[in-house]
mmCIF file of C-alpha atoms in Angstrom:
data_model
loop_
_atom_site.group_PDB
_atom_site.id
_atom_site.type_symbol
_atom_site.label_atom_id
_atom_site.label_comp_id
_atom_site.label_asym_id
_atom_site.label_seq_id
_atom_site.Cartn_x
_atom_site.Cartn_y
_atom_site.Cartn_z
ATOM 1 C CA MET A 1059 -9.021 -29.139 3.707
ATOM 2 C CA LEU A 1060 -10.094 -25.779 5.121
ATOM 3 C CA THR A 1061 -12.559 -25.610 8.016
ATOM 4 C CA ASN A 1062 -16.001 -24.096 7.432
ATOM 5 C CA PHE A 1063 -16.423 -20.533 8.716
ATOM 6 C CA ASP A 1064 -19.931 -19.177 9.231
ATOM 7 C CA LEU A 1065 -21.669 -16.309 10.991
ATOM 8 C CA THR A 1066 -21.746 -18.232 14.284
ATOM 9 C CA THR A 1067 -17.958 -18.755 14.414
ATOM 10 C CA ASN A 1068 -16.510 -17.128 17.529
ATOM 11 C CA LEU A 1069 -13.655 -15.000 16.244
ATOM 12 C CA LYS A 1070 -11.937 -11.808 17.301
ATOM 13 C CA LEU A 1071 -12.371 -9.203 14.569
ATOM 14 C CA SER A 1072 -8.819 -7.961 14.287
ATOM 15 C CA PHE A 1073 -5.893 -8.498 11.934
ATOM 16 C CA ASP A 1074 -2.461 -9.243 13.348
ATOM 17 C CA ARG A 1075 -0.159 -12.241 13.762
ATOM 18 C CA ASN A 1076 -2.004 -13.514 16.821
ATOM 19 C CA ASN A 1077 -5.406 -13.458 15.173
ATOM 20 C CA LEU A 1078 -3.986 -14.729 11.877
ATOM 21 C CA LYS A 1079 -3.159 -17.936 13.738
ATOM 22 C CA GLU A 1080 -6.845 -18.260 14.622
ATOM 23 C CA LEU A 1081 -7.818 -17.481 11.017
ATOM 24 C CA ALA A 1082 -5.415 -20.018 9.502
ATOM 25 C CA PRO A 1083 -7.815 -23.020 9.542
ATOM 26 C CA TYR A 1084 -10.218 -21.016 7.366
ATOM 27 C CA PHE A 1085 -7.845 -19.141 5.036
ATOM 28 C CA ASP A 1086 -4.404 -20.815 4.904
ATOM 29 C CA ILE A 1087 -4.643 -22.116 1.332
ATOM 30 C CA ASP A 1088 -2.155 -23.108 -1.323
ATOM 31 C CA PHE A 1089 -4.381 -21.794 -4.094
ATOM 32 C CA LEU A 1090 -2.266 -23.035 -6.996
ATOM 33 C CA LYS A 1091 -2.132 -26.636 -5.709
ATOM 34 C CA SER A 1092 -5.535 -26.913 -4.018
ATOM 35 C CA ASN A 1093 -8.404 -28.851 -5.521
ATOM 36 C CA VAL A 1094 -11.512 -26.923 -6.520
ATOM 37 C CA ASP A 1095 -13.453 -27.963 -3.388
ATOM 38 C CA ASN A 1096 -10.829 -26.395 -1.129
ATOM 39 C CA LYS A 1097 -10.780 -23.241 -3.268
ATOM 40 C CA ILE A 1098 -14.565 -23.004 -3.009
ATOM 41 C CA GLN A 1099 -14.372 -23.409 0.780
ATOM 42 C CA PHE A 1100 -11.915 -20.505 0.968
ATOM 43 C CA PHE A 1101 -14.358 -18.233 -0.845
ATOM 44 C CA LYS A 1102 -17.357 -19.423 1.163
ATOM 45 C CA ASN A 1103 -15.383 -18.533 4.283
ATOM 46 C CA LEU A 1104 -14.385 -15.164 2.832
ATOM 47 C CA LYS A 1105 -17.980 -14.226 1.978
ATOM 48 C CA ALA A 1106 -19.146 -15.170 5.479
ATOM 49 C CA LEU A 1107 -16.334 -13.079 6.966
ATOM 50 C CA ALA A 1108 -17.197 -10.104 4.729
ATOM 51 C CA ARG A 1109 -20.715 -10.186 6.182
ATOM 52 C CA ARG A 1110 -19.191 -9.920 9.670
ATOM 53 C CA SER A 1111 -16.344 -7.479 8.973
ATOM 54 C CA LEU A 1112 -15.589 -6.097 5.527
ATOM 55 C CA GLY A 1113 -12.321 -4.619 6.805
ATOM 56 C CA LEU A 1114 -11.026 -7.968 8.069
ATOM 57 C CA ALA A 1115 -12.101 -9.735 4.867
ATOM 58 C CA HIS A 1116 -10.230 -7.055 2.912
ATOM 59 C CA CYS A 1117 -7.065 -7.727 4.946
ATOM 60 C CA ILE A 1118 -7.350 -11.471 4.285
ATOM 61 C CA GLN A 1119 -7.824 -10.751 0.579
ATOM 62 C CA HIS A 1120 -4.730 -8.572 0.243
ATOM 63 C CA ASN A 1121 -2.531 -10.893 2.287
ATOM 64 C CA ALA A 1122 -3.629 -13.882 0.196
ATOM 65 C CA VAL A 1123 -3.179 -12.125 -3.170
ATOM 66 C CA ALA A 1124 0.347 -11.041 -2.218
ATOM 67 C CA ARG A 1125 1.213 -14.654 -1.394
ATOM 68 C CA VAL A 1126 -0.202 -16.014 -4.669
ATOM 69 C CA SER A 1127 1.708 -13.313 -6.585
ATOM 70 C CA VAL A 1128 4.995 -14.476 -5.080
ATOM 71 C CA GLN A 1129 4.144 -18.146 -5.552
ATOM 72 C CA LEU A 1130 3.675 -17.674 -9.303
ATOM 73 C CA SER A 1131 7.009 -15.883 -9.660
ATOM 74 C CA ASP A 1132 10.511 -17.187 -10.294
ATOM 75 C CA CYS A 1133 12.031 -15.026 -7.553
ATOM 76 C CA LYS A 1134 13.809 -17.359 -5.115
ATOM 77 C CA GLU A 1135 14.448 -14.576 -2.605
ATOM 78 C CA ALA A 1136 10.736 -13.760 -2.394
ATOM 79 C CA HIS A 1137 9.787 -17.462 -2.147
ATOM 80 C CA ASP A 1138 12.243 -18.011 0.687
ATOM 81 C CA ARG A 1139 11.048 -14.882 2.517
ATOM 82 C CA VAL A 1140 7.338 -15.658 2.249
ATOM 83 C CA PHE A 1141 7.067 -19.439 2.451
ATOM 84 C CA SER A 1142 9.828 -20.337 4.909
ATOM 85 C CA LYS A 1143 7.591 -19.403 7.842
ATOM 86 C CA PRO A 1144 4.150 -20.549 9.025
ATOM 87 C CA PHE A 1145 1.109 -18.759 7.557
ATOM 88 C CA ASN A 1146 0.528 -16.567 10.610
ATOM 89 C CA GLU A 1147 4.147 -15.430 11.024
ATOM 90 C CA ILE A 1148 4.471 -13.386 7.844
ATOM 91 C CA ILE A 1149 1.968 -10.880 6.441
ATOM 92 C CA GLY A 1150 1.778 -9.508 2.940
ATOM 93 C CA CYS A 1151 0.196 -6.456 1.378
ATOM 94 C CA TYR A 1152 -0.924 -5.869 -2.197
ATOM 95 C CA SER A 1153 -2.137 -2.907 -4.223
ATOM 96 C CA THR A 1154 -3.242 -2.333 -7.802
ATOM 97 C CA VAL A 1155 -2.595 0.769 -9.883
ATOM 98 C CA LYS A 1156 -4.588 3.760 -8.604
ATOM 99 C CA ARG A 1157 -5.332 6.987 -10.491
ATOM 100 C CA SER A 1158 -3.867 9.043 -7.662
ATOM 101 C CA ASP A 1159 -0.524 7.181 -7.675
ATOM 102 C CA LYS A 1160 2.615 9.215 -8.243
ATOM 103 C CA LEU A 1161 5.017 6.319 -8.298
ATOM 104 C CA THR A 1162 7.580 5.772 -11.048
ATOM 105 C CA LEU A 1163 9.916 2.950 -12.023
ATOM 106 C CA GLU A 1164 12.697 4.313 -14.196
ATOM 107 C CA ASN A 1165 16.079 2.687 -14.778
ATOM 108 C CA MET A 1166 15.123 0.175 -12.070
ATOM 109 C CA ILE A 1167 14.734 2.978 -9.482
ATOM 110 C CA LEU A 1168 11.435 3.230 -7.616
ATOM 111 C CA ASN A 1169 10.374 6.733 -6.552
ATOM 112 C CA GLY A 1170 7.186 8.483 -5.491
ATOM 113 C CA THR A 1171 3.949 7.779 -3.644
ATOM 114 C CA LYS A 1172 1.667 4.739 -3.833
ATOM 115 C CA ASN A 1173 -1.801 5.329 -2.388
ATOM 116 C CA TRP A 1174 -4.378 2.956 -0.898
ATOM 117 C CA PHE A 1175 -1.995 0.280 0.332
ATOM 118 C CA SER A 1176 -3.787 -1.924 2.887
ATOM 119 C CA ASN A 1177 -2.044 -3.891 5.682
ATOM 120 C CA LEU A 1178 1.044 -1.661 5.577
ATOM 121 C CA ASP A 1179 1.453 -1.346 9.333
ATOM 122 C CA GLN A 1180 1.365 -5.138 9.750
ATOM 123 C CA ALA A 1181 3.069 -6.333 6.572
ATOM 124 C CA ASP A 1182 6.531 -7.849 6.193
ATOM 125 C CA PHE A 1183 6.495 -7.854 2.403
ATOM 126 C CA GLY A 1184 4.416 -6.426 -0.394
ATOM 127 C CA VAL A 1185 3.553 -6.748 -4.065
ATOM 128 C CA LEU A 1186 2.486 -3.648 -5.934
ATOM 129 C CA GLN A 1187 1.352 -2.928 -9.436
ATOM 130 C CA ILE A 1188 3.171 -0.082 -11.141
ATOM 131 C CA LYS A 1189 2.942 1.204 -14.689
ATOM 132 C CA GLN A 1190 6.156 0.985 -16.679
ATOM 133 C CA ASN A 1191 5.858 1.996 -20.332
ATOM 134 C CA ASP A 1192 2.077 1.419 -20.150
ATOM 135 C CA ILE A 1193 2.588 -2.095 -18.769
ATOM 136 C CA ASN A 1194 1.410 -2.999 -15.273
ATOM 137 C CA GLN A 1195 4.401 -4.639 -13.628
ATOM 138 C CA LEU A 1196 4.138 -6.647 -10.417
ATOM 139 C CA VAL A 1197 6.973 -5.589 -8.125
ATOM 140 C CA TYR A 1198 7.986 -7.394 -4.924
ATOM 141 C CA PHE A 1199 9.573 -5.616 -1.956
ATOM 142 C CA ASP A 1200 10.714 -6.457 1.548
ATOM 143 C CA LEU A 1201 9.315 -3.763 3.865
ATOM 144 C CA SER A 1202 12.172 -4.201 6.327
ATOM 145 C CA LEU A 1203 14.643 -3.128 3.621
ATOM 146 C CA LEU A 1204 12.572 -0.544 1.746
ATOM 147 C CA PRO A 1205 13.578 3.139 2.210
ATOM 148 C CA CYS A 1206 10.127 4.647 2.620
ATOM 149 C CA LYS A 1207 7.726 6.757 4.646
ATOM 150 C CA ILE A 1208 4.161 5.676 5.404
ATOM 151 C CA ASP A 1209 1.272 8.078 5.917
ATOM 152 C CA TYR A 1210 -1.888 6.706 7.565
ATOM 153 C CA GLU A 1211 -3.573 10.068 8.000
ATOM 154 C CA PHE A 1212 -4.642 10.912 4.454
ATOM 155 C CA PHE A 1213 -7.990 9.054 4.636
ATOM 156 C CA SER A 1214 -9.726 6.378 6.706
ATOM 157 C CA PRO A 1215 -12.913 5.018 5.113
ATOM 158 C CA ILE A 1216 -15.765 4.263 7.510
ATOM 159 C CA GLY A 1217 -16.177 0.531 8.069
ATOM 160 C CA MET A 1218 -12.729 -0.248 6.656
ATOM 161 C CA GLU A 1219 -10.591 0.948 9.560
ATOM 162 C CA LEU A 1220 -9.131 -2.537 10.033
ATOM 163 C CA ALA A 1221 -7.557 -2.385 6.571
ATOM 164 C CA ARG A 1222 -5.442 0.586 7.710
ATOM 165 C CA ALA A 1223 -4.761 1.719 4.153
ATOM 166 C CA GLY A 1224 -1.678 3.892 3.975
ATOM 167 C CA ALA A 1225 0.194 5.972 1.454
ATOM 168 C CA LEU A 1226 3.651 4.549 0.781
ATOM 169 C CA LYS A 1227 6.310 7.080 -0.196
ATOM 170 C CA VAL A 1228 9.378 5.399 -1.683
ATOM 171 C CA ILE A 1229 12.685 7.218 -1.916
ATOM 172 C CA ASN A 1230 15.260 6.118 -4.536
ATOM 173 C CA HIS A 1231 14.823 2.378 -4.097
ATOM 174 C CA LYS A 1232 16.928 0.223 -6.421
ATOM 175 C CA VAL A 1233 14.759 -2.659 -7.648
ATOM 176 C CA ASN A 1234 16.505 -5.968 -8.297
ATOM 177 C CA ALA A 1235 15.641 -7.424 -11.687
ATOM 178 C CA ASP A 1236 14.128 -10.590 -10.170
ATOM 179 C CA HIS A 1237 11.890 -8.458 -7.913
ATOM 180 C CA ILE A 1238 9.888 -7.535 -11.009
ATOM 181 C CA LEU A 1239 7.768 -10.660 -10.800
ATOM 182 C CA GLY A 1240 5.941 -10.316 -14.100
ATOM 183 C CA GLN A 1241 3.263 -8.455 -16.025
ATOM 184 C CA HIS A 1242 -0.264 -8.198 -14.681
ATOM 185 C CA GLY A 1243 -2.885 -9.333 -17.175
ATOM 186 C CA THR A 1244 -0.707 -11.938 -18.899
ATOM 187 C CA GLN A 1245 -1.289 -15.678 -19.125
ATOM 188 C CA LYS A 1246 1.471 -16.325 -16.568
ATOM 189 C CA TYR A 1247 -0.355 -14.252 -13.974
ATOM 190 C CA PHE A 1248 -3.906 -15.225 -14.971
ATOM 191 C CA GLN A 1249 -4.360 -17.439 -11.910
ATOM 192 C CA GLN A 1250 -3.348 -14.503 -9.698
ATOM 193 C CA SER A 1251 -5.795 -12.212 -11.529
ATOM 194 C CA ASN A 1252 -8.525 -14.841 -11.255
ATOM 195 C CA PHE A 1253 -7.930 -15.274 -7.515
ATOM 196 C CA ALA A 1254 -7.615 -11.548 -6.754
ATOM 197 C CA ASN A 1255 -10.723 -10.687 -8.755
ATOM 198 C CA TYR A 1256 -12.903 -13.288 -7.078
ATOM 199 C CA CYS A 1257 -11.705 -12.170 -3.648
ATOM 200 C CA PHE A 1258 -12.901 -8.667 -4.539
ATOM 201 C CA VAL A 1259 -16.184 -9.916 -6.039
ATOM 202 C CA THR A 1260 -16.786 -12.154 -3.011
ATOM 203 C CA ASN A 1261 -16.247 -9.382 -0.476
ATOM 204 C CA HIS A 1262 -18.550 -7.123 -2.517
ATOM 205 C CA CYS A 1263 -21.191 -9.858 -2.609
ATOM 206 C CA GLY A 1264 -21.000 -10.424 1.163
ATOM 207 C CA LEU A 1265 -21.327 -6.698 1.771
ATOM 208 C CA VAL A 1266 -24.393 -6.419 -0.491
ATOM 209 C CA GLN A 1267 -26.042 -9.438 1.112
ATOM 210 C CA GLU A 1268 -25.627 -8.240 4.687
ATOM 211 C CA LEU A 1269 -26.506 -4.615 3.940
ATOM 212 C CA PHE A 1270 -29.757 -5.743 2.307
ATOM 213 C CA LEU A 1271 -30.652 -7.963 5.270
ATOM 214 C CA ASP A 1272 -29.948 -5.097 7.662
ATOM 215 C CA LEU A 1273 -32.157 -2.772 5.622
ATOM 216 C CA LYS A 1274 -34.922 -5.389 5.425
ATOM 217 C CA ARG A 1275 -34.908 -5.915 9.207
ATOM 218 C CA TYR A 1276 -35.142 -2.162 9.783
ATOM 219 C CA ALA A 1277 -37.935 -1.618 7.243
ATOM 220 C CA GLU A 1278 -40.015 -4.479 8.631
ATOM 221 C CA LYS A 1279 -39.486 -3.465 12.260
ATOM 222 C CA PHE A 1280 -40.648 0.117 11.679
ATOM 223 C CA ASN A 1281 -43.327 -0.631 9.044
ATOM 224 C CA CYS A 1282 -41.780 1.668 6.433
ATOM 225 C CA GLY A 1283 -44.243 0.654 3.714
ATOM 226 C CA THR A 1284 -41.524 -0.584 1.386
ATOM 227 C CA GLU A 1285 -42.663 -4.190 0.893
ATOM 228 C CA PHE A 1286 -42.763 -3.960 -2.919
ATOM 229 C CA GLU A 1287 -39.344 -2.288 -3.189
ATOM 230 C CA LEU A 1288 -37.828 -4.817 -0.773
ATOM 231 C CA LYS A 1289 -39.246 -7.715 -2.781
ATOM 232 C CA LYS A 1290 -37.618 -6.396 -5.959
ATOM 233 C CA LEU A 1291 -34.322 -5.916 -4.151
ATOM 234 C CA GLU A 1292 -34.548 -9.392 -2.658
ATOM 235 C CA MET A 1293 -34.845 -10.862 -6.154
ATOM 236 C CA ASP A 1294 -31.739 -8.967 -7.255
ATOM 237 C CA VAL A 1295 -29.774 -10.117 -4.200
ATOM 238 C CA SER A 1296 -30.887 -13.719 -4.788
ATOM 239 C CA THR A 1297 -29.769 -13.460 -8.424
ATOM 240 C CA LEU A 1298 -26.425 -12.046 -7.336
ATOM 241 C CA LEU A 1299 -25.885 -14.906 -4.875
ATOM 242 C CA MET A 1300 -26.774 -17.446 -7.589
ATOM 243 C CA GLN A 1301 -24.241 -15.813 -9.931
ATOM 244 C CA TRP A 1302 -21.587 -15.975 -7.226
ATOM 245 C CA LYS A 1303 -22.299 -19.650 -6.505
ATOM 246 C CA ASP A 1304 -22.515 -20.645 -10.183
ATOM 247 C CA ASN A 1305 -19.169 -18.998 -10.972
ATOM 248 C CA LEU A 1306 -17.238 -20.692 -8.156
ATOM 249 C CA HIS A 1307 -16.198 -23.419 -10.599
ATOM 250 C CA THR A 1308 -14.220 -20.792 -12.577
ATOM 251 C CA LEU A 1309 -11.688 -20.682 -9.717
ATOM 252 C CA ASP A 1310 -10.100 -23.727 -11.369
ATOM 253 C CA GLU A 1311 -9.813 -21.957 -14.721
ATOM 254 C CA THR A 1312 -6.217 -21.552 -15.889
ATOM 255 C CA LYS A 1313 -6.616 -20.154 -19.408
ATOM 256 C CA LEU A 1314 -6.919 -16.423 -20.042
ATOM 257 C CA THR A 1315 -9.786 -15.578 -22.437
ATOM 258 C CA ASN A 1316 -11.942 -12.540 -23.220
ATOM 259 C CA GLU A 1317 -15.063 -14.612 -22.546
ATOM 260 C CA PHE A 1318 -13.872 -15.329 -19.005
ATOM 261 C CA TRP A 1319 -13.418 -11.640 -18.183
ATOM 262 C CA ASN A 1320 -16.656 -10.614 -19.913
ATOM 263 C CA LYS A 1321 -18.563 -12.918 -17.552
ATOM 264 C CA ARG A 1322 -16.671 -11.707 -14.484
ATOM 265 C CA ASN A 1323 -17.161 -8.044 -15.410
ATOM 266 C CA THR A 1324 -20.887 -8.630 -15.930
ATOM 267 C CA GLN A 1325 -21.102 -10.266 -12.509
ATOM 268 C CA TYR A 1326 -19.372 -7.309 -10.852
ATOM 269 C CA ALA A 1327 -21.501 -4.775 -12.756
ATOM 270 C CA PHE A 1328 -24.680 -6.465 -11.505
ATOM 271 C CA SER A 1329 -23.281 -6.470 -7.972
ATOM 272 C CA LYS A 1330 -22.644 -2.710 -8.186
ATOM 273 C CA LYS A 1331 -26.130 -2.125 -9.615
ATOM 274 C CA THR A 1332 -27.683 -4.054 -6.721
ATOM 275 C CA LEU A 1333 -25.644 -2.156 -4.142
ATOM 276 C CA ILE A 1334 -26.697 1.189 -5.662
ATOM 277 C CA SER A 1335 -30.358 0.137 -5.503
ATOM 278 C CA ILE A 1336 -29.987 -0.792 -1.829
ATOM 279 C CA LEU A 1337 -28.328 2.543 -1.036
ATOM 280 C CA GLN A 1338 -31.070 4.400 -2.899
ATOM 281 C CA LEU A 1339 -33.788 2.765 -0.788
ATOM 282 C CA ILE A 1340 -31.779 3.496 2.378
ATOM 283 C CA LEU A 1341 -31.740 7.182 1.418
ATOM 284 C CA GLU A 1342 -35.446 7.195 0.565
ATOM 285 C CA ILE A 1343 -36.358 5.651 3.923
ATOM 286 C CA GLY A 1344 -34.040 8.110 5.646
ATOM 287 C CA VAL A 1345 -32.454 5.789 8.186
ATOM 288 C CA SER A 1346 -30.295 8.147 10.256
ATOM 289 C CA TYR A 1347 -27.688 5.624 11.478
ATOM 290 C CA TYR A 1348 -26.676 4.786 7.924
#
């Protein structure tokens, strides 16, 4: 069973093999075999971490999703590479399809540039989504064997420096047939989609919660006259947290349905709406350090 992580936990906010050893009691989970209580503890820990450091929570998310992607696959080479070592001794990276991608998979040859790939400078292996004939394929690769160039200079988002997102340029890489793990969005990979989506939703929720509390402390300290607006926002944040808690049981869901994704998409849409409202009030108050 995972250990409880909260805002008082003394932890170095960095992401590497040394710190991953310290993070293991909170995030080393076998998601596919864990009971629902252990899954819920993982996401409680992730939300608490996102309130402390969104960048570190993002790194944990991408490492974990890469591991689950491999675990669901039939690729023995990937299984042996990823699960033959302790949790902290091998790091994974994961990336979905981005509009700016210029990566192709033709005749089993991978070529081009994949943008917004987090953990690249730390990772030993990766799983990427790539469109092939309008199908999002999940492709595994060993970074130590991949002919590529990595660019970390194209953009570094404020607050997410720990994620160290890079652009991966692949040059004529022959993909083994078993390295195409499967199709994203199918029943086989539903548990991966479920896990990856709730990691994203959880980090978003933790961000919204902490940003609101920071804004509330500022507004009350300097008597900004925003009591009514803050009360409305507080209700939205409370509703968002209730949604997040109520939907934790869906982590044990194994069947892909439209109803499932309609509920998840509604939850995320409300989270975005709440974040936008918080940012709007921040701009209206005119807090310079934001």
